[in-house]
Amino acid sequence: LVPAGDGGVVPDGCFDEGEVHDWSPAAVFQRLYLRIFPRLTETVVLLLRLLLTSCSNVENYPGVVDLARERLATALPREPAGEGAEFEVLGGNLPSEAVEAQRHREITAAAVSGVLLVLLKQARRSISEQFSSLAQLVTDSNGALVVLKFLNQDLSAAMDPQDAPPVLPGLFRTAASGPDAPPSWLACATLRLVGVLYLLCKDSPERVRKYLIHYKAPFILRRLHRIENAQMQRLVLKLLKKQVRYLPRKWKQANMKAISAIYSLVPMSPLEDWLLNEPLGDTSTEGPTQADIRAANVEYNSSLLEHISSSVGVP
């Protein structure tokens, strides 16, 4: 049950830093996963709290982080000419508090979404048990709901260039304009979170019904599909394809353009029956239930934690 980067068994002494020579992505991810595994739950919860904090109108939500206080606590004091002289070039061009707060939320969302997406993708490529455990942990921590809340904001301007100039002088040279401008932080966060939502629900009809259908995700995804970005639209259509079977006939008749786009842009098997109104059958035929997956994850995680404890000499 103890995996290695190549799908085998983790050898004894895997925590001996002097013997680590494999820097392939799979091996690096395995070392990272084994290091953070004892505190993986706290890590995921913290990431989701930061993502929830980056949403708009969540000031009264329990558990959110006060980004304004954090930003002011880390503000650099104004220094005399010398080491801090480079900051004087900003003069009176500092952005307003509202603009800086929005920028802070967007950067936080882009960073958190990137960490979640990398962890899920690498776990899926590496060991199926690790991906199953991580995806279950994210969903049990209401990660899918937090992602849907972020995507339910007004993201129509996500692909627009940013009007606010960089704060640090060293970033001025990277602030291109026109078609060469880098994507905004909000665009990065939106695209990454759609990818996270797809990975969480891709192989789980129960999660599709419990989160996407129950919380009206098709209406959120329809708005995202209007964003003029090919990668975004393709991911949105792949998510919609997973839900079409559970949507009423009236929704399908009113959204024939979206269904036609799914046929045109999403690869599928010639015999795939995703558009039929009939249910897939009894839930027992859909594969393991969430309870079965959770029980298997507990067994795998217990074995992995026991191995880690023995490797570091913890009784």
mmCIF file of C-alpha atoms in Angstrom:
data_model
loop_
_atom_site.group_PDB
_atom_site.id
_atom_site.type_symbol
_atom_site.label_atom_id
_atom_site.label_comp_id
_atom_site.label_asym_id
_atom_site.label_seq_id
_atom_site.Cartn_x
_atom_site.Cartn_y
_atom_site.Cartn_z
ATOM 1 C CA LEU A 1 0.000 0.000 0.000
ATOM 2 C CA VAL A 2 2.982 2.334 0.312
ATOM 3 C CA PRO A 3 3.596 3.936 -3.127
ATOM 4 C CA ALA A 4 6.721 5.248 -4.763
ATOM 5 C CA GLY A 5 7.126 7.636 -7.679
ATOM 6 C CA ASP A 6 7.235 4.761 -10.196
ATOM 7 C CA GLY A 7 4.183 3.006 -8.770
ATOM 8 C CA GLY A 8 6.199 0.572 -6.659
ATOM 9 C CA VAL A 9 6.879 0.425 -2.948
ATOM 10 C CA VAL A 10 8.588 3.239 -1.080
ATOM 11 C CA PRO A 11 11.953 1.873 0.083
ATOM 12 C CA ASP A 12 13.197 2.210 3.621
ATOM 13 C CA GLY A 13 15.165 5.402 4.164
ATOM 14 C CA CYS A 14 13.037 7.399 1.706
ATOM 15 C CA PHE A 15 13.391 10.334 4.089
ATOM 16 C CA ASP A 16 17.220 10.275 3.972
ATOM 17 C CA GLU A 17 17.933 13.532 2.187
ATOM 18 C CA GLY A 18 21.473 12.487 1.341
ATOM 19 C CA GLU A 19 20.213 9.600 -0.784
ATOM 20 C CA VAL A 20 17.655 11.570 -2.791
ATOM 21 C CA HIS A 21 18.879 11.869 -6.384
ATOM 22 C CA ASP A 22 15.743 11.436 -8.476
ATOM 23 C CA TRP A 23 14.364 14.833 -9.516
ATOM 24 C CA SER A 24 11.699 13.623 -11.914
ATOM 25 C CA PRO A 25 8.253 15.224 -11.370
ATOM 26 C CA ALA A 26 6.802 11.957 -10.043
ATOM 27 C CA ALA A 27 9.616 11.438 -7.531
ATOM 28 C CA VAL A 28 9.561 15.057 -6.385
ATOM 29 C CA PHE A 29 5.801 14.880 -5.865
ATOM 30 C CA GLN A 30 6.135 11.682 -3.859
ATOM 31 C CA ARG A 31 8.637 13.291 -1.519
ATOM 32 C CA LEU A 32 6.414 16.352 -1.179
ATOM 33 C CA TYR A 33 3.296 14.257 -0.539
ATOM 34 C CA LEU A 34 5.000 12.129 2.096
ATOM 35 C CA ARG A 35 6.312 15.250 3.823
ATOM 36 C CA ILE A 36 2.975 17.069 4.011
ATOM 37 C CA PHE A 37 0.800 13.996 4.516
ATOM 38 C CA PRO A 38 0.734 14.120 8.354
ATOM 39 C CA ARG A 39 -0.728 17.645 8.113
ATOM 40 C CA LEU A 40 -2.538 17.280 4.807
ATOM 41 C CA THR A 41 -5.969 17.953 6.316
ATOM 42 C CA GLU A 42 -4.849 21.202 7.947
ATOM 43 C CA THR A 43 -3.132 22.235 4.703
ATOM 44 C CA VAL A 44 -6.245 21.673 2.583
ATOM 45 C CA VAL A 45 -8.492 23.463 5.087
ATOM 46 C CA LEU A 46 -6.138 26.459 5.149
ATOM 47 C CA LEU A 47 -6.046 26.636 1.347
ATOM 48 C CA LEU A 48 -9.844 26.534 1.174
ATOM 49 C CA ARG A 49 -10.121 29.248 3.849
ATOM 50 C CA LEU A 50 -7.831 31.475 1.804
ATOM 51 C CA LEU A 51 -9.843 30.756 -1.337
ATOM 52 C CA LEU A 52 -13.099 31.578 0.441
ATOM 53 C CA THR A 53 -11.543 34.785 1.740
ATOM 54 C CA SER A 54 -10.674 35.830 -1.813
ATOM 55 C CA CYS A 55 -14.371 35.755 -2.774
ATOM 56 C CA SER A 56 -16.423 38.918 -2.613
ATOM 57 C CA ASN A 57 -18.906 39.628 0.193
ATOM 58 C CA VAL A 58 -17.589 37.045 2.650
ATOM 59 C CA GLU A 59 -16.646 39.419 5.462
ATOM 60 C CA ASN A 60 -19.293 37.947 7.762
ATOM 61 C CA TYR A 61 -18.482 34.313 6.975
ATOM 62 C CA PRO A 62 -16.974 32.314 9.853
ATOM 63 C CA GLY A 63 -13.409 31.188 9.403
ATOM 64 C CA VAL A 64 -12.329 33.660 6.706
ATOM 65 C CA VAL A 65 -8.969 35.397 6.924
ATOM 66 C CA ASP A 66 -8.909 39.179 7.344
ATOM 67 C CA LEU A 67 -6.804 40.040 4.309
ATOM 68 C CA ALA A 68 -6.853 43.760 5.058
ATOM 69 C CA ARG A 69 -5.322 43.186 8.477
ATOM 70 C CA GLU A 70 -2.776 40.753 7.049
ATOM 71 C CA ARG A 71 -1.809 43.239 4.339
ATOM 72 C CA LEU A 72 -1.379 46.105 6.787
ATOM 73 C CA ALA A 73 0.582 43.900 9.185
ATOM 74 C CA THR A 74 3.146 43.116 6.489
ATOM 75 C CA ALA A 75 3.310 46.649 5.020
ATOM 76 C CA LEU A 76 6.863 47.890 4.555
ATOM 77 C CA PRO A 77 7.706 50.975 6.655
ATOM 78 C CA ARG A 78 8.861 53.981 4.700
ATOM 79 C CA GLU A 79 12.636 54.102 4.789
ATOM 80 C CA PRO A 80 14.987 57.046 4.256
ATOM 81 C CA ALA A 81 16.967 57.369 1.052
ATOM 82 C CA GLY A 82 19.262 54.417 0.716
ATOM 83 C CA GLU A 83 18.036 50.831 0.793
ATOM 84 C CA GLY A 84 14.381 51.815 0.298
ATOM 85 C CA ALA A 85 15.019 54.561 -2.231
ATOM 86 C CA GLU A 86 13.653 52.441 -5.066
ATOM 87 C CA PHE A 87 10.159 52.667 -3.549
ATOM 88 C CA GLU A 88 10.216 56.467 -3.748
ATOM 89 C CA VAL A 89 9.748 56.345 -7.526
ATOM 90 C CA LEU A 90 6.124 55.402 -6.926
ATOM 91 C CA GLY A 91 5.448 58.781 -5.350
ATOM 92 C CA GLY A 92 1.747 59.472 -5.385
ATOM 93 C CA ASN A 93 1.039 56.660 -7.883
ATOM 94 C CA LEU A 94 0.213 54.097 -5.222
ATOM 95 C CA PRO A 95 -3.120 52.404 -5.986
ATOM 96 C CA SER A 96 -6.117 53.109 -3.810
ATOM 97 C CA GLU A 97 -7.012 50.831 -0.922
ATOM 98 C CA ALA A 98 -9.911 49.287 -2.856
ATOM 99 C CA VAL A 99 -7.735 48.530 -5.890
ATOM 100 C CA GLU A 100 -4.980 47.070 -3.727
ATOM 101 C CA ALA A 101 -7.471 44.927 -1.790
ATOM 102 C CA GLN A 102 -8.897 43.540 -5.043
ATOM 103 C CA ARG A 103 -5.406 42.833 -6.358
ATOM 104 C CA HIS A 104 -4.551 41.047 -3.118
ATOM 105 C CA ARG A 105 -7.659 38.839 -3.387
ATOM 106 C CA GLU A 106 -6.912 37.961 -7.009
ATOM 107 C CA ILE A 107 -3.286 37.041 -6.312
ATOM 108 C CA THR A 108 -4.351 34.925 -3.324
ATOM 109 C CA ALA A 109 -6.984 33.120 -5.413
ATOM 110 C CA ALA A 110 -4.520 32.481 -8.245
ATOM 111 C CA ALA A 111 -1.909 31.081 -5.849
ATOM 112 C CA VAL A 112 -4.324 28.846 -3.919
ATOM 113 C CA SER A 113 -6.004 27.528 -7.070
ATOM 114 C CA GLY A 114 -2.602 26.767 -8.573
ATOM 115 C CA VAL A 115 -1.529 24.760 -5.508
ATOM 116 C CA LEU A 116 -4.786 22.772 -5.469
ATOM 117 C CA LEU A 117 -4.640 22.062 -9.205
ATOM 118 C CA VAL A 118 -1.002 20.931 -9.108
ATOM 119 C CA LEU A 119 -1.622 18.634 -6.123
ATOM 120 C CA LEU A 120 -4.665 17.016 -7.753
ATOM 121 C CA LYS A 121 -3.040 16.633 -11.179
ATOM 122 C CA GLN A 122 0.194 15.185 -9.867
ATOM 123 C CA ALA A 123 -1.648 12.828 -7.517
ATOM 124 C CA ARG A 124 -3.793 11.596 -10.407
ATOM 125 C CA ARG A 125 -0.713 10.964 -12.551
ATOM 126 C CA SER A 126 1.135 9.296 -9.695
ATOM 127 C CA ILE A 127 -0.914 6.967 -7.486
ATOM 128 C CA SER A 128 -4.655 6.449 -7.759
ATOM 129 C CA GLU A 129 -5.042 5.982 -3.986
ATOM 130 C CA GLN A 130 -3.370 9.325 -3.333
ATOM 131 C CA PHE A 131 -5.628 11.111 -5.797
ATOM 132 C CA SER A 132 -8.714 9.428 -4.358
ATOM 133 C CA SER A 133 -7.710 10.396 -0.827
ATOM 134 C CA LEU A 134 -6.857 13.991 -1.738
ATOM 135 C CA ALA A 135 -10.014 14.522 -3.808
ATOM 136 C CA GLN A 136 -12.162 13.064 -1.025
ATOM 137 C CA LEU A 137 -10.462 15.332 1.504
ATOM 138 C CA VAL A 138 -11.135 18.413 -0.616
ATOM 139 C CA THR A 139 -14.794 17.535 -1.151
ATOM 140 C CA ASP A 140 -15.355 16.590 2.502
ATOM 141 C CA SER A 141 -13.935 20.007 3.433
ATOM 142 C CA ASN A 142 -16.613 21.638 1.210
ATOM 143 C CA GLY A 143 -13.994 22.436 -1.402
ATOM 144 C CA ALA A 144 -16.433 22.023 -4.287
ATOM 145 C CA LEU A 145 -18.812 24.518 -2.674
ATOM 146 C CA VAL A 146 -16.020 27.049 -2.118
ATOM 147 C CA VAL A 147 -14.971 26.700 -5.768
ATOM 148 C CA LEU A 148 -18.569 27.174 -6.941
ATOM 149 C CA LYS A 149 -18.911 30.266 -4.739
ATOM 150 C CA PHE A 150 -15.806 31.784 -6.314
ATOM 151 C CA LEU A 151 -17.006 30.962 -9.833
ATOM 152 C CA ASN A 152 -20.439 32.437 -9.054
ATOM 153 C CA GLN A 153 -18.942 35.937 -8.916
ATOM 154 C CA ASP A 154 -19.009 38.374 -11.827
ATOM 155 C CA LEU A 155 -16.033 37.066 -13.816
ATOM 156 C CA SER A 156 -16.960 38.588 -17.165
ATOM 157 C CA ALA A 157 -13.883 40.853 -17.029
ATOM 158 C CA ALA A 158 -11.492 38.075 -16.027
ATOM 159 C CA MET A 159 -9.758 38.047 -19.412
ATOM 160 C CA ASP A 160 -9.490 41.836 -19.667
ATOM 161 C CA PRO A 161 -6.058 43.426 -19.174
ATOM 162 C CA GLN A 162 -5.391 44.889 -15.772
ATOM 163 C CA ASP A 163 -5.642 48.662 -15.442
ATOM 164 C CA ALA A 164 -3.729 48.910 -12.158
ATOM 165 C CA PRO A 165 0.047 49.197 -12.701
ATOM 166 C CA PRO A 166 2.460 47.034 -10.715
ATOM 167 C CA VAL A 167 3.343 48.322 -7.267
ATOM 168 C CA LEU A 168 6.998 47.272 -7.308
ATOM 169 C CA PRO A 169 9.304 49.020 -9.805
ATOM 170 C CA GLY A 170 10.968 45.709 -10.681
ATOM 171 C CA LEU A 171 7.670 44.503 -12.215
ATOM 172 C CA PHE A 172 7.210 47.441 -14.577
ATOM 173 C CA ARG A 173 9.239 45.763 -17.323
ATOM 174 C CA THR A 174 6.937 42.718 -17.281
ATOM 175 C CA ALA A 175 3.747 44.785 -17.570
ATOM 176 C CA ALA A 176 3.168 44.395 -21.299
ATOM 177 C CA SER A 177 0.031 45.555 -23.052
ATOM 178 C CA GLY A 178 -1.988 44.398 -26.015
ATOM 179 C CA PRO A 179 -1.941 40.776 -27.209
ATOM 180 C CA ASP A 180 1.413 40.179 -25.482
ATOM 181 C CA ALA A 181 0.025 41.056 -22.038
ATOM 182 C CA PRO A 182 0.149 38.152 -19.583
ATOM 183 C CA PRO A 183 -3.197 36.850 -18.296
ATOM 184 C CA SER A 184 -4.584 38.540 -15.239
ATOM 185 C CA TRP A 185 -4.489 36.897 -11.825
ATOM 186 C CA LEU A 186 -8.278 36.581 -11.933
ATOM 187 C CA ALA A 187 -8.122 34.782 -15.286
ATOM 188 C CA CYS A 188 -5.525 32.339 -13.922
ATOM 189 C CA ALA A 189 -7.593 31.657 -10.800
ATOM 190 C CA THR A 190 -10.815 31.133 -12.773
ATOM 191 C CA LEU A 191 -9.268 28.716 -15.263
ATOM 192 C CA ARG A 192 -7.494 26.752 -12.544
ATOM 193 C CA LEU A 193 -10.596 26.440 -10.368
ATOM 194 C CA VAL A 194 -12.682 25.147 -13.271
ATOM 195 C CA GLY A 195 -9.957 22.523 -13.714
ATOM 196 C CA VAL A 196 -10.077 21.678 -9.998
ATOM 197 C CA LEU A 197 -13.862 21.259 -10.141
ATOM 198 C CA TYR A 198 -13.551 18.989 -13.173
ATOM 199 C CA LEU A 199 -10.958 16.766 -11.487
ATOM 200 C CA LEU A 200 -13.110 16.455 -8.357
ATOM 201 C CA CYS A 201 -16.245 15.402 -10.261
ATOM 202 C CA LYS A 202 -14.849 13.735 -13.380
ATOM 203 C CA ASP A 203 -15.207 10.103 -12.255
ATOM 204 C CA SER A 204 -17.867 10.484 -9.571
ATOM 205 C CA PRO A 205 -21.539 10.637 -10.628
ATOM 206 C CA GLU A 206 -22.451 10.966 -6.958
ATOM 207 C CA ARG A 207 -20.430 14.192 -6.638
ATOM 208 C CA VAL A 208 -21.942 15.483 -9.865
ATOM 209 C CA ARG A 209 -25.417 15.084 -8.411
ATOM 210 C CA LYS A 210 -24.539 16.178 -4.871
ATOM 211 C CA TYR A 211 -22.605 19.326 -5.749
ATOM 212 C CA LEU A 212 -22.987 20.355 -9.386
ATOM 213 C CA ILE A 213 -26.667 19.576 -9.914
ATOM 214 C CA HIS A 214 -27.839 20.356 -6.385
ATOM 215 C CA TYR A 215 -26.127 23.750 -6.256
ATOM 216 C CA LYS A 216 -27.166 24.886 -9.763
ATOM 217 C CA ALA A 217 -23.694 24.655 -11.289
ATOM 218 C CA PRO A 218 -25.043 24.601 -14.911
ATOM 219 C CA PHE A 219 -26.199 28.209 -14.548
ATOM 220 C CA ILE A 220 -22.760 29.241 -13.237
ATOM 221 C CA LEU A 221 -21.004 27.376 -16.045
ATOM 222 C CA ARG A 222 -23.225 28.942 -18.698
ATOM 223 C CA ARG A 223 -21.982 32.375 -17.631
ATOM 224 C CA LEU A 224 -18.384 31.187 -17.699
ATOM 225 C CA HIS A 225 -18.891 29.799 -21.200
ATOM 226 C CA ARG A 226 -19.460 33.354 -22.441
ATOM 227 C CA ILE A 227 -15.849 34.229 -21.580
ATOM 228 C CA GLU A 228 -13.913 34.340 -24.843
ATOM 229 C CA ASN A 229 -11.163 31.884 -24.039
ATOM 230 C CA ALA A 230 -10.893 28.547 -25.836
ATOM 231 C CA GLN A 231 -9.348 26.654 -22.929
ATOM 232 C CA MET A 232 -11.956 27.967 -20.502
ATOM 233 C CA GLN A 233 -14.849 27.135 -22.831
ATOM 234 C CA ARG A 234 -13.546 23.607 -23.432
ATOM 235 C CA LEU A 235 -13.301 22.881 -19.692
ATOM 236 C CA VAL A 236 -16.756 24.334 -19.079
ATOM 237 C CA LEU A 237 -18.239 22.151 -21.819
ATOM 238 C CA LYS A 238 -16.563 19.044 -20.380
ATOM 239 C CA LEU A 239 -18.125 19.841 -17.001
ATOM 240 C CA LEU A 240 -21.536 20.442 -18.562
ATOM 241 C CA LYS A 241 -21.301 17.122 -20.400
ATOM 242 C CA LYS A 242 -21.018 15.330 -17.045
ATOM 243 C CA GLN A 243 -24.285 16.942 -15.890
ATOM 244 C CA VAL A 244 -26.523 16.816 -18.963
ATOM 245 C CA ARG A 245 -27.943 13.388 -18.098
ATOM 246 C CA TYR A 246 -29.287 14.686 -14.787
ATOM 247 C CA LEU A 247 -30.756 17.920 -16.165
ATOM 248 C CA PRO A 248 -34.447 18.185 -17.133
ATOM 249 C CA ARG A 249 -35.587 18.084 -20.736
ATOM 250 C CA LYS A 250 -36.646 21.739 -20.535
ATOM 251 C CA TRP A 251 -33.067 22.817 -19.760
ATOM 252 C CA LYS A 252 -31.759 20.831 -22.721
ATOM 253 C CA GLN A 253 -34.287 22.389 -25.080
ATOM 254 C CA ALA A 254 -33.339 25.882 -23.897
ATOM 255 C CA ASN A 255 -29.586 25.220 -24.214
ATOM 256 C CA MET A 256 -29.241 23.463 -27.544
ATOM 257 C CA LYS A 257 -26.317 25.722 -28.482
ATOM 258 C CA ALA A 258 -24.344 24.457 -25.500
ATOM 259 C CA ILE A 259 -25.201 20.840 -26.343
ATOM 260 C CA SER A 260 -24.132 21.366 -29.966
ATOM 261 C CA ALA A 261 -20.865 22.898 -28.747
ATOM 262 C CA ILE A 262 -20.280 19.837 -26.556
ATOM 263 C CA TYR A 263 -20.733 17.570 -29.587
ATOM 264 C CA SER A 264 -18.316 19.713 -31.620
ATOM 265 C CA LEU A 265 -15.540 20.411 -29.117
ATOM 266 C CA VAL A 266 -15.504 17.652 -26.482
ATOM 267 C CA PRO A 267 -13.961 14.289 -27.476
ATOM 268 C CA MET A 268 -16.265 11.353 -26.788
ATOM 269 C CA SER A 269 -16.857 7.740 -27.654
ATOM 270 C CA PRO A 270 -19.225 7.049 -30.588
ATOM 271 C CA LEU A 271 -21.362 4.865 -28.292
ATOM 272 C CA GLU A 272 -21.439 7.322 -25.385
ATOM 273 C CA ASP A 273 -24.998 7.956 -24.194
ATOM 274 C CA TRP A 274 -24.438 11.110 -22.119
ATOM 275 C CA LEU A 275 -27.452 12.904 -23.640
ATOM 276 C CA LEU A 276 -30.112 10.313 -22.773
ATOM 277 C CA ASN A 277 -32.770 11.204 -20.219
ATOM 278 C CA GLU A 278 -32.840 7.732 -18.705
ATOM 279 C CA PRO A 279 -30.839 7.362 -15.482
ATOM 280 C CA LEU A 280 -27.706 5.279 -15.499
ATOM 281 C CA GLY A 281 -29.498 2.675 -13.406
ATOM 282 C CA ASP A 282 -29.272 1.811 -9.791
ATOM 283 C CA THR A 283 -26.597 3.766 -7.936
ATOM 284 C CA SER A 284 -24.850 0.485 -7.148
ATOM 285 C CA THR A 285 -23.999 0.142 -10.855
ATOM 286 C CA GLU A 286 -22.157 3.479 -10.932
ATOM 287 C CA GLY A 287 -19.142 2.073 -9.139
ATOM 288 C CA PRO A 288 -18.032 2.483 -5.532
ATOM 289 C CA THR A 289 -20.050 4.881 -3.414
ATOM 290 C CA GLN A 290 -18.533 7.774 -1.506
ATOM 291 C CA ALA A 291 -18.754 5.694 1.666
ATOM 292 C CA ASP A 292 -16.782 2.864 0.018
ATOM 293 C CA ILE A 293 -14.179 5.309 -1.286
ATOM 294 C CA ARG A 294 -13.892 6.940 2.129
ATOM 295 C CA ALA A 295 -13.370 3.550 3.815
ATOM 296 C CA ALA A 296 -10.668 2.595 1.288
ATOM 297 C CA ASN A 297 -8.966 5.947 1.782
ATOM 298 C CA VAL A 298 -8.926 5.466 5.559
ATOM 299 C CA GLU A 299 -7.229 2.094 5.144
ATOM 300 C CA TYR A 300 -4.658 3.459 2.694
ATOM 301 C CA ASN A 301 -3.916 6.547 4.790
ATOM 302 C CA SER A 302 -3.497 4.469 7.951
ATOM 303 C CA SER A 303 -0.936 2.254 6.225
ATOM 304 C CA LEU A 304 0.888 5.269 4.790
ATOM 305 C CA LEU A 305 0.954 7.061 8.143
ATOM 306 C CA GLU A 306 2.275 3.916 9.826
ATOM 307 C CA HIS A 307 5.045 3.699 7.237
ATOM 308 C CA ILE A 308 5.975 7.363 7.687
ATOM 309 C CA SER A 309 6.052 6.997 11.460
ATOM 310 C CA SER A 310 8.329 3.982 11.267
ATOM 311 C CA SER A 311 10.606 5.718 8.736
ATOM 312 C CA VAL A 312 11.250 8.718 10.982
ATOM 313 C CA GLY A 313 11.529 6.594 14.114
ATOM 314 C CA VAL A 314 8.290 7.717 15.771
ATOM 315 C CA PRO A 315 6.883 5.004 18.044
#
